[in-house]
PDB file of C-alpha atoms and ligand atoms in Angstrom:
ATOM      1  CA  UNK A   6     -46.714  10.553  95.186  1.00  0.00           C
ATOM      2  CA  UNK A   7     -49.033  13.295  94.029  1.00  0.00           C
ATOM      3  CA  UNK A   8     -48.663  14.204  90.401  1.00  0.00           C
ATOM      4  CA  UNK A   9     -48.564  17.909  91.246  1.00  0.00           C
ATOM      5  CA  UNK A  10     -45.364  17.495  93.229  1.00  0.00           C
ATOM      6  CA  UNK A  11     -43.499  16.301  90.135  1.00  0.00           C
ATOM      7  CA  UNK A  12     -41.922  19.034  88.059  1.00  0.00           C
ATOM      8  CA  UNK A  13     -41.194  18.660  84.381  1.00  0.00           C
ATOM      9  CA  UNK A  14     -38.308  20.074  82.444  1.00  0.00           C
ATOM     10  CA  UNK A  15     -38.194  20.253  78.697  1.00  0.00           C
ATOM     11  CA  UNK A  16     -34.841  20.494  76.940  1.00  0.00           C
ATOM     12  CA  UNK A  17     -34.283  20.864  73.249  1.00  0.00           C
ATOM     13  CA  UNK A  18     -31.150  18.951  72.257  1.00  0.00           C
ATOM     14  CA  UNK A  19     -29.448  19.090  68.868  1.00  0.00           C
ATOM     15  CA  UNK A  20     -27.771  16.039  67.393  1.00  0.00           C
ATOM     16  CA  UNK A  21     -25.229  17.205  64.839  1.00  0.00           C
ATOM     17  CA  UNK A  22     -22.197  15.926  62.962  1.00  0.00           C
ATOM     18  CA  UNK A  23     -21.247  14.712  59.499  1.00  0.00           C
ATOM     19  CA  UNK A  24     -23.434  12.460  57.434  1.00  0.00           C
ATOM     20  CA  UNK A  25     -23.192   8.703  58.159  1.00  0.00           C
ATOM     21  CA  UNK A  26     -21.517   9.076  61.557  1.00  0.00           C
ATOM     22  CA  UNK A  27     -24.532   7.488  63.243  1.00  0.00           C
ATOM     23  CA  UNK A  28     -26.698  10.363  64.492  1.00  0.00           C
ATOM     24  CA  UNK A  29     -30.001   8.744  63.578  1.00  0.00           C
ATOM     25  CA  UNK A  30     -28.848   5.385  64.939  1.00  0.00           C
ATOM     26  CA  UNK A  31     -27.867   6.992  68.260  1.00  0.00           C
ATOM     27  CA  UNK A  32     -31.221   8.733  68.589  1.00  0.00           C
ATOM     28  CA  UNK A  33     -33.087   5.531  67.711  1.00  0.00           C
ATOM     29  CA  UNK A  34     -31.060   3.559  70.236  1.00  0.00           C
ATOM     30  CA  UNK A  35     -31.567   6.155  72.955  1.00  0.00           C
ATOM     31  CA  UNK A  36     -35.281   6.676  72.404  1.00  0.00           C
ATOM     32  CA  UNK A  37     -36.559   3.445  70.915  1.00  0.00           C
ATOM     33  CA  UNK A  38     -33.909   1.102  72.288  1.00  0.00           C
ATOM     34  CA  UNK A  39     -33.245  -0.452  68.927  1.00  0.00           C
ATOM     35  CA  UNK A  40     -30.679  -0.467  66.137  1.00  0.00           C
ATOM     36  CA  UNK A  41     -31.864  -0.832  62.586  1.00  0.00           C
ATOM     37  CA  UNK A  42     -29.200  -0.946  59.910  1.00  0.00           C
ATOM     38  CA  UNK A  43     -31.796  -0.124  57.279  1.00  0.00           C
ATOM     39  CA  UNK A  44     -33.483   2.789  59.016  1.00  0.00           C
ATOM     40  CA  UNK A  45     -33.076   6.024  57.163  1.00  0.00           C
ATOM     41  CA  UNK A  46     -34.529   9.305  58.240  1.00  0.00           C
ATOM     42  CA  UNK A  47     -36.545  11.288  55.829  1.00  0.00           C
ATOM     43  CA  UNK A  48     -34.740  14.299  54.471  1.00  0.00           C
ATOM     44  CA  UNK A  49     -35.214  17.165  56.860  1.00  0.00           C
ATOM     45  CA  UNK A  50     -35.426  17.093  60.611  1.00  0.00           C
ATOM     46  CA  UNK A  51     -36.777  14.331  62.799  1.00  0.00           C
ATOM     47  CA  UNK A  52     -37.890  14.954  66.354  1.00  0.00           C
ATOM     48  CA  UNK A  53     -37.876  12.361  69.052  1.00  0.00           C
ATOM     49  CA  UNK A  54     -38.860  12.693  72.665  1.00  0.00           C
ATOM     50  CA  UNK A  55     -36.862  10.952  75.354  1.00  0.00           C
ATOM     51  CA  UNK A  56     -38.319  10.976  78.840  1.00  0.00           C
ATOM     52  CA  UNK A  57     -36.044  10.477  81.805  1.00  0.00           C
ATOM     53  CA  UNK A  58     -37.197  10.198  85.413  1.00  0.00           C
ATOM     54  CA  UNK A  59     -34.402  12.304  86.751  1.00  0.00           C
ATOM     55  CA  UNK A  60     -35.261  11.990  90.409  1.00  0.00           C
ATOM     56  CA  UNK A  61     -38.343  11.518  92.569  1.00  0.00           C
ATOM     57  CA  UNK A  62     -39.397  15.086  91.902  1.00  0.00           C
ATOM     58  CA  UNK A  63     -38.262  15.721  88.366  1.00  0.00           C
ATOM     59  CA  UNK A  64     -39.149  14.350  84.975  1.00  0.00           C
ATOM     60  CA  UNK A  65     -36.916  15.485  82.138  1.00  0.00           C
ATOM     61  CA  UNK A  66     -38.142  15.474  78.578  1.00  0.00           C
ATOM     62  CA  UNK A  67     -35.504  15.806  75.916  1.00  0.00           C
ATOM     63  CA  UNK A  68     -36.675  16.860  72.518  1.00  0.00           C
ATOM     64  CA  UNK A  69     -33.958  15.451  70.282  1.00  0.00           C
ATOM     65  CA  UNK A  70     -33.510  17.149  66.945  1.00  0.00           C
ATOM     66  CA  UNK A  71     -31.924  14.724  64.545  1.00  0.00           C
ATOM     67  CA  UNK A  72     -30.556  16.958  61.841  1.00  0.00           C
ATOM     68  CA  UNK A  73     -29.462  14.122  59.561  1.00  0.00           C
ATOM     69  CA  UNK A  74     -31.182  15.471  56.519  1.00  0.00           C
ATOM     70  CA  UNK A  75     -29.411  18.803  56.848  1.00  0.00           C
ATOM     71  CA  UNK A  76     -25.813  17.898  57.167  1.00  0.00           C
ATOM     72  CA  UNK A  77     -24.222  18.419  53.815  1.00  0.00           C
ATOM     73  CA  UNK A  78     -23.160  21.845  54.974  1.00  0.00           C
ATOM     74  CA  UNK A  79     -21.790  22.661  58.392  1.00  0.00           C
ATOM     75  CA  UNK A  80     -23.793  25.792  58.469  1.00  0.00           C
ATOM     76  CA  UNK A  81     -27.279  25.281  59.743  1.00  0.00           C
ATOM     77  CA  UNK A  82     -29.974  27.853  59.731  1.00  0.00           C
ATOM     78  CA  UNK A  83     -30.387  29.612  63.066  1.00  0.00           C
ATOM     79  CA  UNK A  84     -33.957  28.356  63.081  1.00  0.00           C
ATOM     80  CA  UNK A  85     -32.749  24.866  63.979  1.00  0.00           C
ATOM     81  CA  UNK A  86     -30.499  26.046  66.772  1.00  0.00           C
ATOM     82  CA  UNK A  87     -33.004  28.373  68.355  1.00  0.00           C
ATOM     83  CA  UNK A  88     -33.666  27.736  72.055  1.00  0.00           C
ATOM     84  CA  UNK A  89     -31.610  24.550  72.172  1.00  0.00           C
ATOM     85  CA  UNK A  90     -30.266  23.786  75.642  1.00  0.00           C
ATOM     86  CA  UNK A  91     -27.706  21.184  74.701  1.00  0.00           C
ATOM     87  CA  UNK A  92     -25.986  19.375  71.870  1.00  0.00           C
ATOM     88  CA  UNK A  93     -24.585  15.986  71.037  1.00  0.00           C
ATOM     89  CA  UNK A  94     -21.870  16.348  68.420  1.00  0.00           C
ATOM     90  CA  UNK A  95     -21.184  12.999  66.821  1.00  0.00           C
ATOM     91  CA  UNK A  96     -18.189  11.728  64.849  1.00  0.00           C
ATOM     92  CA  UNK A  97     -17.201   8.330  63.519  1.00  0.00           C
ATOM     93  CA  UNK A  98     -14.238   7.006  65.492  1.00  0.00           C
ATOM     94  CA  UNK A  99     -12.972   5.156  62.385  1.00  0.00           C
ATOM     95  CA  UNK A 100     -12.932   8.310  60.252  1.00  0.00           C
ATOM     96  CA  UNK A 101     -10.679  11.125  61.439  1.00  0.00           C
ATOM     97  CA  UNK A 102     -12.119  13.567  58.920  1.00  0.00           C
ATOM     98  CA  UNK A 103     -15.396  13.473  60.828  1.00  0.00           C
ATOM     99  CA  UNK A 104     -13.557  14.473  64.011  1.00  0.00           C
ATOM    100  CA  UNK A 105     -12.105  17.443  62.173  1.00  0.00           C
ATOM    101  CA  UNK A 106     -15.631  18.305  61.101  1.00  0.00           C
ATOM    102  CA  UNK A 107     -16.807  18.156  64.703  1.00  0.00           C
ATOM    103  CA  UNK A 108     -14.710  21.290  65.308  1.00  0.00           C
ATOM    104  CA  UNK A 109     -16.617  23.084  62.574  1.00  0.00           C
ATOM    105  CA  UNK A 110     -19.983  21.855  63.801  1.00  0.00           C
ATOM    106  CA  UNK A 111     -19.130  23.104  67.267  1.00  0.00           C
ATOM    107  CA  UNK A 112     -17.973  26.469  65.947  1.00  0.00           C
ATOM    108  CA  UNK A 113     -21.136  26.848  63.905  1.00  0.00           C
ATOM    109  CA  UNK A 114     -23.208  26.009  66.977  1.00  0.00           C
ATOM    110  CA  UNK A 115     -21.393  28.469  69.241  1.00  0.00           C
ATOM    111  CA  UNK A 116     -21.551  31.218  66.637  1.00  0.00           C
ATOM    112  CA  UNK A 117     -25.343  30.982  66.495  1.00  0.00           C
ATOM    113  CA  UNK A 118     -26.398  30.057  69.963  1.00  0.00           C
ATOM    114  CA  UNK A 119     -25.430  30.659  73.568  1.00  0.00           C
ATOM    115  CA  UNK A 120     -27.062  30.522  76.975  1.00  0.00           C
ATOM    116  CA  UNK A 121     -28.675  33.620  78.461  1.00  0.00           C
ATOM    117  CA  UNK A 122     -25.499  34.211  80.482  1.00  0.00           C
ATOM    118  CA  UNK A 123     -23.422  34.225  77.289  1.00  0.00           C
ATOM    119  CA  UNK A 124     -21.789  30.864  77.881  1.00  0.00           C
ATOM    120  CA  UNK A 125     -21.829  28.129  75.217  1.00  0.00           C
ATOM    121  CA  UNK A 126     -24.667  25.598  75.488  1.00  0.00           C
ATOM    122  CA  UNK A 127     -23.526  22.315  77.049  1.00  0.00           C
ATOM    123  CA  UNK A 128     -22.119  20.077  74.332  1.00  0.00           C
ATOM    124  CA  UNK A 129     -20.893  16.507  74.528  1.00  0.00           C
ATOM    125  CA  UNK A 130     -18.726  14.809  71.927  1.00  0.00           C
ATOM    126  CA  UNK A 131     -19.669  11.266  70.898  1.00  0.00           C
ATOM    127  CA  UNK A 132     -17.002   9.039  69.346  1.00  0.00           C
ATOM    128  CA  UNK A 133     -19.434   6.644  67.702  1.00  0.00           C
ATOM    129  CA  UNK A 134     -18.949   3.174  66.166  1.00  0.00           C
ATOM    130  CA  UNK A 135     -16.515   2.189  68.904  1.00  0.00           C
ATOM    131  CA  UNK A 136     -17.542  -1.437  68.272  1.00  0.00           C
ATOM    132  CA  UNK A 137     -15.381  -1.201  65.144  1.00  0.00           C
ATOM    133  CA  UNK A 138     -12.266  -0.223  67.113  1.00  0.00           C
ATOM    134  CA  UNK A 139     -10.082  -3.184  68.010  1.00  0.00           C
ATOM    135  CA  UNK A 140      -8.169  -1.393  70.755  1.00  0.00           C
ATOM    136  CA  UNK A 141      -8.459   1.892  72.503  1.00  0.00           C
ATOM    137  CA  UNK A 142      -5.014   3.399  72.928  1.00  0.00           C
ATOM    138  CA  UNK A 143      -3.937   5.861  75.575  1.00  0.00           C
ATOM    139  CA  UNK A 144      -3.252   8.214  72.692  1.00  0.00           C
ATOM    140  CA  UNK A 145      -6.900   8.341  71.726  1.00  0.00           C
ATOM    141  CA  UNK A 146      -7.972   9.135  75.272  1.00  0.00           C
ATOM    142  CA  UNK A 147      -5.486  11.952  75.719  1.00  0.00           C
ATOM    143  CA  UNK A 148      -6.098  13.396  72.257  1.00  0.00           C
ATOM    144  CA  UNK A 149      -9.872  13.471  72.782  1.00  0.00           C
ATOM    145  CA  UNK A 150      -9.405  15.013  76.229  1.00  0.00           C
ATOM    146  CA  UNK A 151      -7.319  17.710  74.561  1.00  0.00           C
ATOM    147  CA  UNK A 152      -9.824  18.102  71.724  1.00  0.00           C
ATOM    148  CA  UNK A 153     -12.631  18.677  74.232  1.00  0.00           C
ATOM    149  CA  UNK A 154     -10.624  21.326  76.089  1.00  0.00           C
ATOM    150  CA  UNK A 155      -9.681  23.102  72.879  1.00  0.00           C
ATOM    151  CA  UNK A 156     -13.204  23.065  71.478  1.00  0.00           C
ATOM    152  CA  UNK A 157     -15.197  23.671  74.640  1.00  0.00           C
ATOM    153  CA  UNK A 158     -16.876  20.308  74.953  1.00  0.00           C
ATOM    154  CA  UNK A 159     -17.839  19.321  78.478  1.00  0.00           C
ATOM    155  CA  UNK A 160     -16.753  15.758  77.837  1.00  0.00           C
ATOM    156  CA  UNK A 161     -16.675  12.869  75.430  1.00  0.00           C
ATOM    157  CA  UNK A 162     -17.912   9.305  75.329  1.00  0.00           C
ATOM    158  CA  UNK A 163     -17.053   6.509  73.010  1.00  0.00           C
ATOM    159  CA  UNK A 164     -20.376   5.093  71.926  1.00  0.00           C
ATOM    160  CA  UNK A 165     -21.854   2.368  69.824  1.00  0.00           C
ATOM    161  CA  UNK A 166     -25.440   2.661  68.699  1.00  0.00           C
ATOM    162  CA  UNK A 167     -25.058  -0.846  67.321  1.00  0.00           C
ATOM    163  CA  UNK A 168     -23.861  -2.518  70.515  1.00  0.00           C
ATOM    164  CA  UNK A 169     -25.627  -0.118  72.867  1.00  0.00           C
ATOM    165  CA  UNK A 170     -22.478   1.193  74.503  1.00  0.00           C
ATOM    166  CA  UNK A 171     -22.527   4.424  76.527  1.00  0.00           C
ATOM    167  CA  UNK A 172     -25.598   5.950  74.852  1.00  0.00           C
ATOM    168  CA  UNK A 173     -27.607   6.202  78.090  1.00  0.00           C
ATOM    169  CA  UNK A 174     -24.513   7.342  79.979  1.00  0.00           C
ATOM    170  CA  UNK A 175     -23.829  10.138  77.489  1.00  0.00           C
ATOM    171  CA  UNK A 176     -27.488  11.202  77.591  1.00  0.00           C
ATOM    172  CA  UNK A 177     -27.506  11.319  81.387  1.00  0.00           C
ATOM    173  CA  UNK A 178     -24.273  13.288  81.441  1.00  0.00           C
ATOM    174  CA  UNK A 179     -25.764  15.876  79.107  1.00  0.00           C
ATOM    175  CA  UNK A 180     -28.983  16.101  81.146  1.00  0.00           C
ATOM    176  CA  UNK A 181     -26.909  16.684  84.278  1.00  0.00           C
ATOM    177  CA  UNK A 182     -25.031  19.514  82.591  1.00  0.00           C
ATOM    178  CA  UNK A 183     -28.249  21.079  81.278  1.00  0.00           C
ATOM    179  CA  UNK A 184     -29.827  20.899  84.729  1.00  0.00           C
ATOM    180  CA  UNK A 185     -26.819  22.764  86.131  1.00  0.00           C
ATOM    181  CA  UNK A 186     -27.313  25.523  83.556  1.00  0.00           C
ATOM    182  CA  UNK A 187     -31.080  25.712  83.977  1.00  0.00           C
TER     183      UNK A 187
HETATM  184  P1  GDP B 217     -26.357   9.617  60.178  1.00  0.00           P
HETATM  185  O1  GDP B 217     -26.306   9.948  58.723  1.00  0.00           O
HETATM  186  O2  GDP B 217     -25.311  10.355  60.949  1.00  0.00           O
HETATM  187  O3  GDP B 217     -27.721   9.760  60.798  1.00  0.00           O
HETATM  188  O4  GDP B 217     -25.925   8.071  60.311  1.00  0.00           O
HETATM  189  P2  GDP B 217     -26.845   6.769  60.421  1.00  0.00           P
HETATM  190  O5  GDP B 217     -27.441   6.636  61.778  1.00  0.00           O
HETATM  191  O6  GDP B 217     -27.779   6.724  59.254  1.00  0.00           O
HETATM  192  O7  GDP B 217     -25.733   5.632  60.294  1.00  0.00           O
HETATM  193  C1  GDP B 217     -24.887   5.550  59.160  1.00  0.00           C
HETATM  194  C2  GDP B 217     -24.403   4.110  59.007  1.00  0.00           C
HETATM  195  O8  GDP B 217     -23.575   3.749  60.103  1.00  0.00           O
HETATM  196  C3  GDP B 217     -25.552   3.087  58.976  1.00  0.00           C
HETATM  197  O9  GDP B 217     -25.211   2.059  58.071  1.00  0.00           O
HETATM  198  C4  GDP B 217     -25.575   2.556  60.408  1.00  0.00           C
HETATM  199  O10 GDP B 217     -26.092   1.248  60.461  1.00  0.00           O
HETATM  200  C5  GDP B 217     -24.098   2.612  60.784  1.00  0.00           C
HETATM  201  N1  GDP B 217     -23.887   2.810  62.237  1.00  0.00           N
HETATM  202  C6  GDP B 217     -24.446   3.742  63.022  1.00  0.00           C
HETATM  203  N2  GDP B 217     -24.019   3.622  64.287  1.00  0.00           N
HETATM  204  C7  GDP B 217     -23.161   2.580  64.310  1.00  0.00           C
HETATM  205  C8  GDP B 217     -22.376   1.958  65.331  1.00  0.00           C
HETATM  206  O11 GDP B 217     -22.376   2.336  66.512  1.00  0.00           O
HETATM  207  N3  GDP B 217     -21.577   0.906  64.940  1.00  0.00           N
HETATM  208  C9  GDP B 217     -21.533   0.459  63.666  1.00  0.00           C
HETATM  209  N4  GDP B 217     -20.729  -0.565  63.397  1.00  0.00           N
HETATM  210  N5  GDP B 217     -22.265   1.021  62.673  1.00  0.00           N
HETATM  211  C10 GDP B 217     -23.064   2.064  62.995  1.00  0.00           C
END
């Protein structure tokens, strides 16, 4: 196929959530296909590029903003949010306080950023560290479904950066939603 017939899309994606929930690990797993217990991002913002061959005609590049160094306050500068097209909001499935925080992260995001048509940017909730959960009850599923409705998330995935569970699936779901909004 001729190169010129392939179109490229660039999406800025924010990865937000409380400290230690696994944001950096998720980004590393998604982009570099590895999990490193010892990896620690420098303080600040790290950028990683994930390229996805979406279809025969479209290459999607996701610029992932790992805001791990910024997350002591759930109130990020608008500079970080600017022009983002999507967000992954991460919590630790073994720590309910981090789910509560996800509400605040989402509110902060929506208060500072929206699409040109005024709608919230597509956001997906990631229930990370699911490898540490022995069982997944019906209760969890229905409460996260409810949580997503109440907080305007398009959906949720239980993920494990450690065991490589659902990271690609969550990424593809978000790309699909961003393509619909584009
Ligand atoms: P961040 O502060 O949100 O970027 O979190 P990190 O990616 O630095 O992860 C915090 C800690 O949780 C580290 O010790 C990781 O090794 C661990 N961690 C991250 N993801 C997972 C996971 O899916 N499962 C388990 N068991 N541990 C994880």
